[in-house]
Every structure is written in structure tokens, then in C-alpha cells.
Amino acid sequence: MAPTRADAARAAMPQMVGRRKPMSRDRQIGLLLLVPLVVLVIGLTAYPILQVIQLAFQQQSLYSQEASFNGLANFEAVIGHEGFTRSVKNTFVFTFGSLALQMALGLPIAILLSKEFPMRAPIRGVMLFSYLVPYVVAAMTWKFMFSDATGILNYWVRALSLPMPASPFGSLDWSMAGVILVNSWKNFPFMVIVFLAQLQTIDQQLYEAASVDGATAWQKFCKITLPSLIPIMLVVGMLRTIWNFNNFEVVFLLTQGGPIGRTETLPLYIYRFVFGEFSLGRGAALAVIVFFVLLIMSLIYWRLYERTQEQFK
């Protein structure tokens, strides 16, 4: 019997598997052009991280080039330092308090801006205003508005006898709420942008079918809008958690960690170690702790994101 085409293909398969197709010249040039970018990225990310990890195990002053290995002494000093537990608590309160308020503001505003109404385009542009304002300007503006001498918000708090101090940034009970408010006002437009973009991708026929079935607005939100937003909420939640956790400007400009450490977060604690106690080793040790805490939280977010992706497939 004469060999068929299938027999010939099976006979040639081992040779085809063993023979690797040579890389084209264009592909070689493309990979070669990527080398400077890869080196730059490694230099700007991996090297600083490794340098900080190395400093964390050394005793070195800010104004000295001499360093000596001291093992885990920096980590022990940081964890046993007065105020460390308080700063950890303040950081988590600030991070997730800001995240919750930003989402609470961003989601309903994004839903409103997704509807058709007059002047929608310019109103969308105005919503970006606070996000475009630099942190220094935002913090100083709010501090001025709550000023005892000339603050407009200070005046109205007193005039209306509101159950809050006229200057919250100096209050033991209201200082953290004040910095969370300013941070959320500054960054909630980011949530609006992301949620609005995701809302544009939802098929409008789903809402029309739900209306035909007699679904209420709340049922449409729970059954259509919210499930479509959950994956992006996890992604943006991870990003804002990292950014809030590392935020230094807002707290430093408004309260500098006061009063009496009520708003002192881990970034300010690192600042205190390096520029207050002149200890690069302790500051680096705390930075390493922050790095791994954020790494763990990012992995948790990513695992939740994968589960939601599998659930809504």
C-alpha cells in the first residue's frame, strides 16, 4: 500500500519538532532596541529596592558614608520604637478611610455623569479640577479655609454651630477625619474617570431588557451595574490603596503628624527616622516593612480580582 499524506506528515514531524525556526532579522533588531529600556527599568526599580534592603541591615547616619552591618537591629529598633503601633493604625485608618470615601464619592458621580443631560461634557471636565490641583495647593487651600483668622469654612462652622471644631486639623478627635477629607477631595476624580470609562462598556440592551421585565433602578444597579464594576473596583482599589498608604504630602502639609501623633502615618515615621534621628538604617528598615505590607495587600487584591473574573465569565 502506498504511503498516505498523513503517514508522510507523521514521519516528518520529529524533524520539524527538532528543527527550530531561525529568528528573523527584524525580530533581532526589535529585541536589541528593547535592551536599553529593560536596563533603564531595572536601574530605576530593582537597584533602589536592593539598595534600601541593604541599608536596612546596616547602621549608617544620614551625614556619614561609613556603614556597618548590624543584622536585624534596625528592625527591632523600629518595631519597638514608641509610636510604631500607633502609626501603623493611623496608616490603615487613613488608607482605607480615604479609599472608602473616594469610592463613595466617585461611584454615584460617575453614574450621574454617564446619563444624558445638558452641559454634560463641560461638567465632566470640571470634575477633574481637584485631581489636577497639586497636593501643595490643595492642602494649603483647605488649611486656609479652616484658618481661625480668615477661613470661610471656619466662619460657617461657628455660625451654624456645627458639632465639630472650627479648625479640625488641630483637634485630637477630628484631625484624621480632616486629612482623609482633603485627600479624598483631591483624588476622588480618579475614581470618577475609571468608573465612567467602565460604565461606557456596559451593553445598554441589558438595561432595556431589565426594564421590560419590570426591574427597578436599584435592581438594575445590583444585578447589572455593580457586577460589571466589581473587577475594576478591585484594580482601582489596589492602586489607590498603594497610593494612599504611601501618601506623605497631605498629612505632612496639613498636620505634620500631629496633634500628638494622631495623624502620624508610616511615611511620616520614615521621615522622622531619616531626617529627625538621622538614621538611614532605621528609615530603610521601616521602608522595607512598608514594601512587604503593600506587596501582601496587592497579592490579596489580585487574588480577589482573579476570583471575580472566574465568577463572571
mmCIF file of C-alpha atoms in Angstrom:
data_model
loop_
_atom_site.group_PDB
_atom_site.id
_atom_site.type_symbol
_atom_site.label_atom_id
_atom_site.label_comp_id
_atom_site.label_asym_id
_atom_site.label_seq_id
_atom_site.Cartn_x
_atom_site.Cartn_y
_atom_site.Cartn_z
ATOM 1 C CA MET A 1 0.000 0.000 0.000
ATOM 2 C CA ALA A 2 1.346 3.428 -0.942
ATOM 3 C CA PRO A 3 2.042 5.805 1.956
ATOM 4 C CA THR A 4 -0.628 8.407 2.512
ATOM 5 C CA ARG A 5 -0.153 12.124 3.233
ATOM 6 C CA ALA A 6 -0.864 11.540 6.928
ATOM 7 C CA ASP A 7 1.940 8.927 7.079
ATOM 8 C CA ALA A 8 4.336 11.342 5.415
ATOM 9 C CA ALA A 9 3.386 14.132 7.831
ATOM 10 C CA ARG A 10 3.911 11.841 10.845
ATOM 11 C CA ALA A 11 7.306 10.777 9.510
ATOM 12 C CA ALA A 12 8.395 14.412 9.024
ATOM 13 C CA MET A 13 7.076 15.580 12.409
ATOM 14 C CA PRO A 14 10.160 14.610 14.523
ATOM 15 C CA GLN A 15 12.380 16.528 12.116
ATOM 16 C CA MET A 16 10.084 19.581 12.283
ATOM 17 C CA VAL A 17 9.964 19.476 16.085
ATOM 18 C CA GLY A 18 13.732 19.199 16.391
ATOM 19 C CA ARG A 19 14.362 21.994 13.914
ATOM 20 C CA ARG A 20 13.862 25.496 15.358
ATOM 21 C CA LYS A 21 12.924 28.275 13.016
ATOM 22 C CA PRO A 22 15.697 30.885 12.914
ATOM 23 C CA MET A 23 14.856 34.302 14.335
ATOM 24 C CA SER A 24 14.205 36.908 11.702
ATOM 25 C CA ARG A 25 16.458 39.952 11.410
ATOM 26 C CA ASP A 26 13.583 42.332 12.242
ATOM 27 C CA ARG A 27 12.879 40.422 15.447
ATOM 28 C CA GLN A 28 16.558 40.512 16.414
ATOM 29 C CA ILE A 29 16.677 44.277 15.856
ATOM 30 C CA GLY A 30 13.455 44.726 17.852
ATOM 31 C CA LEU A 31 14.829 42.780 20.831
ATOM 32 C CA LEU A 32 18.097 44.695 20.616
ATOM 33 C CA LEU A 33 16.245 48.009 20.754
ATOM 34 C CA LEU A 34 14.429 46.853 23.905
ATOM 35 C CA VAL A 35 17.679 46.275 25.792
ATOM 36 C CA PRO A 36 18.242 49.953 26.799
ATOM 37 C CA LEU A 37 14.648 50.195 28.065
ATOM 38 C CA VAL A 38 14.986 46.989 30.098
ATOM 39 C CA VAL A 39 18.267 48.207 31.592
ATOM 40 C CA LEU A 40 16.667 51.573 32.424
ATOM 41 C CA VAL A 41 13.645 49.967 34.107
ATOM 42 C CA ILE A 42 15.872 47.643 36.137
ATOM 43 C CA GLY A 43 18.089 50.552 37.100
ATOM 44 C CA LEU A 44 15.141 52.697 38.231
ATOM 45 C CA THR A 45 13.269 49.961 40.124
ATOM 46 C CA ALA A 46 15.374 46.974 41.095
ATOM 47 C CA TYR A 47 18.524 48.866 42.085
ATOM 48 C CA PRO A 48 16.810 51.309 44.527
ATOM 49 C CA ILE A 49 14.869 48.454 46.122
ATOM 50 C CA LEU A 50 18.019 46.386 46.606
ATOM 51 C CA GLN A 51 19.864 49.442 47.922
ATOM 52 C CA VAL A 52 17.142 50.120 50.532
ATOM 53 C CA ILE A 53 17.129 46.451 51.584
ATOM 54 C CA GLN A 54 20.906 46.606 52.001
ATOM 55 C CA LEU A 55 20.656 49.792 54.091
ATOM 56 C CA ALA A 56 18.045 48.146 56.321
ATOM 57 C CA PHE A 57 20.707 45.766 57.648
ATOM 58 C CA GLN A 58 23.324 48.457 58.219
ATOM 59 C CA GLN A 59 23.946 51.180 60.755
ATOM 60 C CA GLN A 60 24.565 54.404 58.888
ATOM 61 C CA SER A 61 23.990 58.055 59.691
ATOM 62 C CA LEU A 62 22.460 60.491 57.249
ATOM 63 C CA TYR A 63 25.623 62.628 57.294
ATOM 64 C CA SER A 64 28.168 59.823 57.176
ATOM 65 C CA GLN A 65 29.430 57.498 54.453
ATOM 66 C CA GLU A 66 30.556 54.892 56.976
ATOM 67 C CA ALA A 67 28.234 51.906 57.366
ATOM 68 C CA SER A 68 28.470 48.747 59.446
ATOM 69 C CA PHE A 69 26.375 45.577 59.336
ATOM 70 C CA ASN A 70 24.098 45.206 62.353
ATOM 71 C CA GLY A 71 21.751 42.399 61.331
ATOM 72 C CA LEU A 72 18.139 42.789 62.442
ATOM 73 C CA ALA A 73 18.880 45.534 64.965
ATOM 74 C CA ASN A 74 17.210 48.209 62.822
ATOM 75 C CA PHE A 75 14.005 46.187 62.520
ATOM 76 C CA GLU A 76 13.949 45.526 66.258
ATOM 77 C CA ALA A 77 14.502 49.222 66.975
ATOM 78 C CA VAL A 78 11.734 50.259 64.569
ATOM 79 C CA ILE A 79 9.146 47.790 65.854
ATOM 80 C CA GLY A 80 9.999 48.584 69.476
ATOM 81 C CA HIS A 81 10.018 52.339 68.919
ATOM 82 C CA GLU A 82 7.426 54.390 70.756
ATOM 83 C CA GLY A 83 4.580 55.272 68.459
ATOM 84 C CA PHE A 84 5.170 52.485 65.905
ATOM 85 C CA THR A 85 1.907 50.693 66.678
ATOM 86 C CA ARG A 86 0.035 53.999 66.627
ATOM 87 C CA SER A 87 1.492 54.958 63.250
ATOM 88 C CA VAL A 88 0.550 51.569 61.784
ATOM 89 C CA LYS A 89 -3.030 52.044 62.990
ATOM 90 C CA ASN A 90 -3.113 55.618 61.652
ATOM 91 C CA THR A 91 -1.827 54.462 58.266
ATOM 92 C CA PHE A 92 -4.535 51.828 57.856
ATOM 93 C CA VAL A 93 -7.250 54.233 59.020
ATOM 94 C CA PHE A 94 -6.025 56.908 56.616
ATOM 95 C CA THR A 95 -5.588 54.452 53.715
ATOM 96 C CA PHE A 96 -8.916 52.657 53.864
ATOM 97 C CA GLY A 97 -10.859 55.660 55.153
ATOM 98 C CA SER A 98 -9.691 57.625 52.107
ATOM 99 C CA LEU A 99 -10.384 54.660 49.813
ATOM 100 C CA ALA A 100 -13.938 54.228 51.124
ATOM 101 C CA LEU A 101 -14.739 57.944 50.836
ATOM 102 C CA GLN A 102 -13.230 58.204 47.351
ATOM 103 C CA MET A 103 -15.293 55.263 46.144
ATOM 104 C CA ALA A 104 -18.420 56.583 47.888
ATOM 105 C CA LEU A 105 -17.991 59.898 46.049
ATOM 106 C CA GLY A 106 -16.712 58.555 42.750
ATOM 107 C CA LEU A 107 -19.284 55.847 42.026
ATOM 108 C CA PRO A 108 -22.541 57.873 42.237
ATOM 109 C CA ILE A 109 -20.958 60.824 40.426
ATOM 110 C CA ALA A 110 -19.752 58.520 37.641
ATOM 111 C CA ILE A 111 -23.249 57.030 37.322
ATOM 112 C CA LEU A 112 -24.768 60.526 37.102
ATOM 113 C CA LEU A 113 -22.220 61.643 34.509
ATOM 114 C CA SER A 114 -22.959 58.566 32.395
ATOM 115 C CA LYS A 115 -26.527 59.794 31.845
ATOM 116 C CA GLU A 116 -27.601 62.162 29.089
ATOM 117 C CA PHE A 117 -28.214 65.726 30.275
ATOM 118 C CA PRO A 118 -27.421 69.268 29.068
ATOM 119 C CA MET A 119 -23.853 70.552 29.529
ATOM 120 C CA ARG A 120 -22.617 67.047 30.279
ATOM 121 C CA ALA A 121 -19.235 67.486 28.544
ATOM 122 C CA PRO A 122 -18.120 70.673 30.379
ATOM 123 C CA ILE A 123 -19.359 69.285 33.696
ATOM 124 C CA ARG A 124 -17.229 66.196 33.138
ATOM 125 C CA GLY A 125 -14.259 68.465 32.583
ATOM 126 C CA VAL A 126 -14.940 70.456 35.744
ATOM 127 C CA MET A 127 -14.979 67.225 37.768
ATOM 128 C CA LEU A 128 -11.264 66.794 37.014
ATOM 129 C CA PHE A 129 -10.346 70.083 38.659
ATOM 130 C CA SER A 130 -9.342 68.810 42.092
ATOM 131 C CA TYR A 131 -7.340 65.926 40.592
ATOM 132 C CA LEU A 132 -5.274 68.388 38.544
ATOM 133 C CA VAL A 133 -4.502 70.599 41.541
ATOM 134 C CA PRO A 134 -1.059 69.889 43.083
ATOM 135 C CA TYR A 135 -1.020 68.431 46.585
ATOM 136 C CA VAL A 136 0.648 71.544 47.983
ATOM 137 C CA VAL A 137 -2.049 73.831 46.583
ATOM 138 C CA ALA A 138 -4.877 71.553 47.743
ATOM 139 C CA ALA A 139 -3.517 71.220 51.280
ATOM 140 C CA MET A 140 -2.766 74.927 51.680
ATOM 141 C CA THR A 141 -6.199 75.875 50.308
ATOM 142 C CA TRP A 142 -8.046 73.695 52.804
ATOM 143 C CA LYS A 143 -5.783 74.834 55.629
ATOM 144 C CA PHE A 144 -6.526 78.451 54.713
ATOM 145 C CA MET A 145 -10.298 77.798 54.547
ATOM 146 C CA PHE A 146 -10.195 76.394 58.110
ATOM 147 C CA SER A 147 -7.912 79.159 59.383
ATOM 148 C CA ASP A 148 -9.013 80.778 62.651
ATOM 149 C CA ALA A 149 -8.385 84.269 61.282
ATOM 150 C CA THR A 150 -9.696 84.281 57.709
ATOM 151 C CA GLY A 151 -11.120 80.823 56.984
ATOM 152 C CA ILE A 152 -14.534 80.773 55.300
ATOM 153 C CA LEU A 153 -15.276 77.228 56.468
ATOM 154 C CA ASN A 154 -14.116 78.138 59.956
ATOM 155 C CA TYR A 155 -16.624 81.003 59.972
ATOM 156 C CA TRP A 156 -19.554 78.856 58.806
ATOM 157 C CA VAL A 157 -18.792 76.094 61.314
ATOM 158 C CA ARG A 158 -19.015 78.678 64.090
ATOM 159 C CA ALA A 159 -22.037 80.470 62.591
ATOM 160 C CA LEU A 160 -24.063 77.286 62.158
ATOM 161 C CA SER A 161 -22.881 75.795 65.469
ATOM 162 C CA LEU A 162 -21.974 72.537 63.777
ATOM 163 C CA PRO A 163 -20.970 69.648 66.083
ATOM 164 C CA MET A 164 -17.312 69.800 65.039
ATOM 165 C CA PRO A 165 -14.308 72.009 65.802
ATOM 166 C CA ALA A 166 -13.913 75.102 63.652
ATOM 167 C CA SER A 167 -10.333 74.041 62.888
ATOM 168 C CA PRO A 168 -10.338 70.221 62.601
ATOM 169 C CA PHE A 169 -6.639 69.872 61.755
ATOM 170 C CA GLY A 170 -5.702 70.883 65.281
ATOM 171 C CA SER A 171 -8.283 68.694 67.008
ATOM 172 C CA LEU A 172 -7.387 65.381 68.648
ATOM 173 C CA ASP A 173 -10.659 63.780 67.544
ATOM 174 C CA TRP A 174 -11.139 65.392 64.108
ATOM 175 C CA SER A 175 -7.615 65.720 62.685
ATOM 176 C CA MET A 176 -7.627 62.299 60.991
ATOM 177 C CA ALA A 177 -11.075 62.940 59.513
ATOM 178 C CA GLY A 178 -9.776 66.261 58.195
ATOM 179 C CA VAL A 179 -6.790 64.796 56.355
ATOM 180 C CA ILE A 180 -8.969 61.967 54.970
ATOM 181 C CA LEU A 181 -11.435 64.571 53.682
ATOM 182 C CA VAL A 182 -8.730 66.603 51.921
ATOM 183 C CA ASN A 183 -7.062 63.511 50.446
ATOM 184 C CA SER A 184 -10.410 62.215 49.198
ATOM 185 C CA TRP A 185 -11.384 65.583 47.695
ATOM 186 C CA LYS A 186 -8.053 65.653 45.878
ATOM 187 C CA ASN A 187 -8.227 62.133 44.449
ATOM 188 C CA PHE A 188 -11.881 61.126 44.022
ATOM 189 C CA PRO A 189 -11.947 62.312 40.349
ATOM 190 C CA PHE A 190 -9.620 59.404 39.556
ATOM 191 C CA MET A 191 -12.400 57.074 40.675
ATOM 192 C CA VAL A 192 -14.906 59.013 38.578
ATOM 193 C CA ILE A 193 -12.761 58.658 35.452
ATOM 194 C CA VAL A 194 -12.220 54.919 35.877
ATOM 195 C CA PHE A 195 -15.828 54.095 36.805
ATOM 196 C CA LEU A 196 -17.180 56.271 33.998
ATOM 197 C CA ALA A 197 -14.981 54.509 31.459
ATOM 198 C CA GLN A 198 -16.197 51.126 32.680
ATOM 199 C CA LEU A 199 -19.835 52.211 32.634
ATOM 200 C CA GLN A 200 -19.497 53.103 28.952
ATOM 201 C CA THR A 201 -18.668 49.458 28.170
ATOM 202 C CA ILE A 202 -21.896 48.023 29.647
ATOM 203 C CA ASP A 203 -24.345 46.929 26.946
ATOM 204 C CA GLN A 204 -27.424 49.176 27.155
ATOM 205 C CA GLN A 205 -29.603 46.312 25.915
ATOM 206 C CA LEU A 206 -29.166 44.708 29.349
ATOM 207 C CA TYR A 207 -30.861 47.708 30.971
ATOM 208 C CA GLU A 208 -33.602 47.704 28.317
ATOM 209 C CA ALA A 209 -34.293 44.013 28.894
ATOM 210 C CA ALA A 210 -34.378 44.574 32.645
ATOM 211 C CA SER A 211 -36.876 47.423 32.170
ATOM 212 C CA VAL A 212 -39.101 45.166 30.101
ATOM 213 C CA ASP A 213 -39.001 42.610 32.926
ATOM 214 C CA GLY A 214 -40.102 45.320 35.388
ATOM 215 C CA ALA A 215 -36.798 45.745 37.239
ATOM 216 C CA THR A 216 -36.416 48.824 39.429
ATOM 217 C CA ALA A 217 -33.421 51.180 39.269
ATOM 218 C CA TRP A 218 -31.964 49.583 42.396
ATOM 219 C CA GLN A 219 -32.334 46.081 40.931
ATOM 220 C CA LYS A 220 -30.605 47.211 37.739
ATOM 221 C CA PHE A 221 -27.739 48.602 39.788
ATOM 222 C CA CYS A 222 -27.356 45.437 41.892
ATOM 223 C CA LYS A 223 -27.748 42.944 39.041
ATOM 224 C CA ILE A 224 -26.099 44.752 36.105
ATOM 225 C CA THR A 225 -24.054 47.798 37.081
ATOM 226 C CA LEU A 226 -22.350 46.572 40.249
ATOM 227 C CA PRO A 227 -21.241 43.142 38.901
ATOM 228 C CA SER A 228 -19.762 44.896 35.870
ATOM 229 C CA LEU A 229 -17.861 47.323 38.110
ATOM 230 C CA ILE A 230 -16.512 44.886 40.711
ATOM 231 C CA PRO A 231 -13.384 43.819 38.743
ATOM 232 C CA ILE A 232 -12.355 47.395 38.014
ATOM 233 C CA MET A 233 -13.193 48.384 41.598
ATOM 234 C CA LEU A 234 -10.653 45.829 42.803
ATOM 235 C CA VAL A 235 -7.985 47.074 40.396
ATOM 236 C CA VAL A 236 -8.509 50.734 41.231
ATOM 237 C CA GLY A 237 -8.838 49.818 44.901
ATOM 238 C CA MET A 238 -5.405 48.198 44.781
ATOM 239 C CA LEU A 239 -3.865 51.260 43.116
ATOM 240 C CA ARG A 240 -5.445 53.740 45.496
ATOM 241 C CA THR A 241 -4.514 51.578 48.499
ATOM 242 C CA ILE A 242 -0.860 51.720 47.437
ATOM 243 C CA TRP A 243 -1.009 55.469 46.759
ATOM 244 C CA ASN A 244 -2.855 56.280 49.987
ATOM 245 C CA PHE A 245 -0.540 54.065 52.022
ATOM 246 C CA ASN A 246 2.498 55.904 50.623
ATOM 247 C CA ASN A 247 0.951 59.368 50.775
ATOM 248 C CA PHE A 248 3.229 61.814 52.527
ATOM 249 C CA GLU A 249 2.287 65.244 51.214
ATOM 250 C CA VAL A 250 -1.268 65.667 52.512
ATOM 251 C CA VAL A 251 -0.594 64.649 56.107
ATOM 252 C CA PHE A 252 2.724 66.481 56.320
ATOM 253 C CA LEU A 253 1.357 69.734 54.887
ATOM 254 C CA LEU A 254 -1.825 69.729 56.986
ATOM 255 C CA THR A 255 -0.755 68.409 60.384
ATOM 256 C CA GLN A 256 2.866 67.144 60.185
ATOM 257 C CA GLY A 257 1.604 64.070 62.022
ATOM 258 C CA GLY A 258 0.010 65.972 64.892
ATOM 259 C CA PRO A 259 -1.603 66.739 67.118
ATOM 260 C CA ILE A 260 0.308 64.434 69.488
ATOM 261 C CA GLY A 261 0.839 61.862 66.730
ATOM 262 C CA ARG A 262 -2.859 61.427 65.948
ATOM 263 C CA THR A 263 -2.203 61.611 62.178
ATOM 264 C CA GLU A 264 1.371 60.324 62.023
ATOM 265 C CA THR A 265 1.487 57.652 59.317
ATOM 266 C CA LEU A 266 4.297 55.315 58.282
ATOM 267 C CA PRO A 267 5.682 57.616 55.540
ATOM 268 C CA LEU A 268 5.992 60.382 58.153
ATOM 269 C CA TYR A 269 7.576 57.875 60.537
ATOM 270 C CA ILE A 270 10.203 57.087 57.890
ATOM 271 C CA TYR A 271 10.779 60.833 57.527
ATOM 272 C CA ARG A 272 11.222 61.128 61.288
ATOM 273 C CA PHE A 273 13.823 58.342 61.384
ATOM 274 C CA VAL A 274 15.857 59.706 58.465
ATOM 275 C CA PHE A 275 15.633 63.476 58.981
ATOM 276 C CA GLY A 276 14.777 63.580 62.694
ATOM 277 C CA GLU A 277 17.039 60.886 64.103
ATOM 278 C CA PHE A 278 19.454 60.913 61.107
ATOM 279 C CA SER A 279 19.300 57.116 60.861
ATOM 280 C CA LEU A 280 19.279 55.805 57.300
ATOM 281 C CA GLY A 281 19.257 52.225 58.558
ATOM 282 C CA ARG A 282 16.068 52.564 60.604
ATOM 283 C CA GLY A 283 14.331 54.543 57.879
ATOM 284 C CA ALA A 284 15.263 51.871 55.339
ATOM 285 C CA ALA A 285 14.099 49.094 57.679
ATOM 286 C CA LEU A 286 10.685 50.717 58.029
ATOM 287 C CA ALA A 287 10.549 51.264 54.254
ATOM 288 C CA VAL A 288 11.200 47.539 53.739
ATOM 289 C CA ILE A 289 8.375 46.700 56.137
ATOM 290 C CA VAL A 290 6.042 49.022 54.217
ATOM 291 C CA PHE A 291 7.132 47.442 50.928
ATOM 292 C CA PHE A 292 6.258 43.914 52.044
ATOM 293 C CA VAL A 293 2.970 45.010 53.615
ATOM 294 C CA LEU A 294 1.958 46.590 50.302
ATOM 295 C CA LEU A 295 3.156 43.512 48.418
ATOM 296 C CA ILE A 296 0.947 41.256 50.547
ATOM 297 C CA MET A 297 -2.078 43.545 50.131
ATOM 298 C CA SER A 298 -1.501 43.711 46.367
ATOM 299 C CA LEU A 299 -1.450 39.912 46.176
ATOM 300 C CA ILE A 300 -4.720 39.762 48.129
ATOM 301 C CA TYR A 301 -6.315 42.268 45.753
ATOM 302 C CA TRP A 302 -5.041 40.341 42.747
ATOM 303 C CA ARG A 303 -6.372 37.040 44.088
ATOM 304 C CA LEU A 304 -9.793 38.618 44.645
ATOM 305 C CA TYR A 305 -9.657 40.038 41.124
ATOM 306 C CA GLU A 306 -8.939 36.597 39.640
ATOM 307 C CA ARG A 307 -11.847 35.099 41.585
ATOM 308 C CA THR A 308 -14.245 37.755 40.306
ATOM 309 C CA GLN A 309 -13.026 37.191 36.758
ATOM 310 C CA GLU A 310 -13.712 33.458 37.088
ATOM 311 C CA GLN A 311 -17.118 34.109 38.680
ATOM 312 C CA PHE A 312 -18.353 36.482 35.957
ATOM 313 C CA LYS A 313 -17.016 34.512 32.982
#
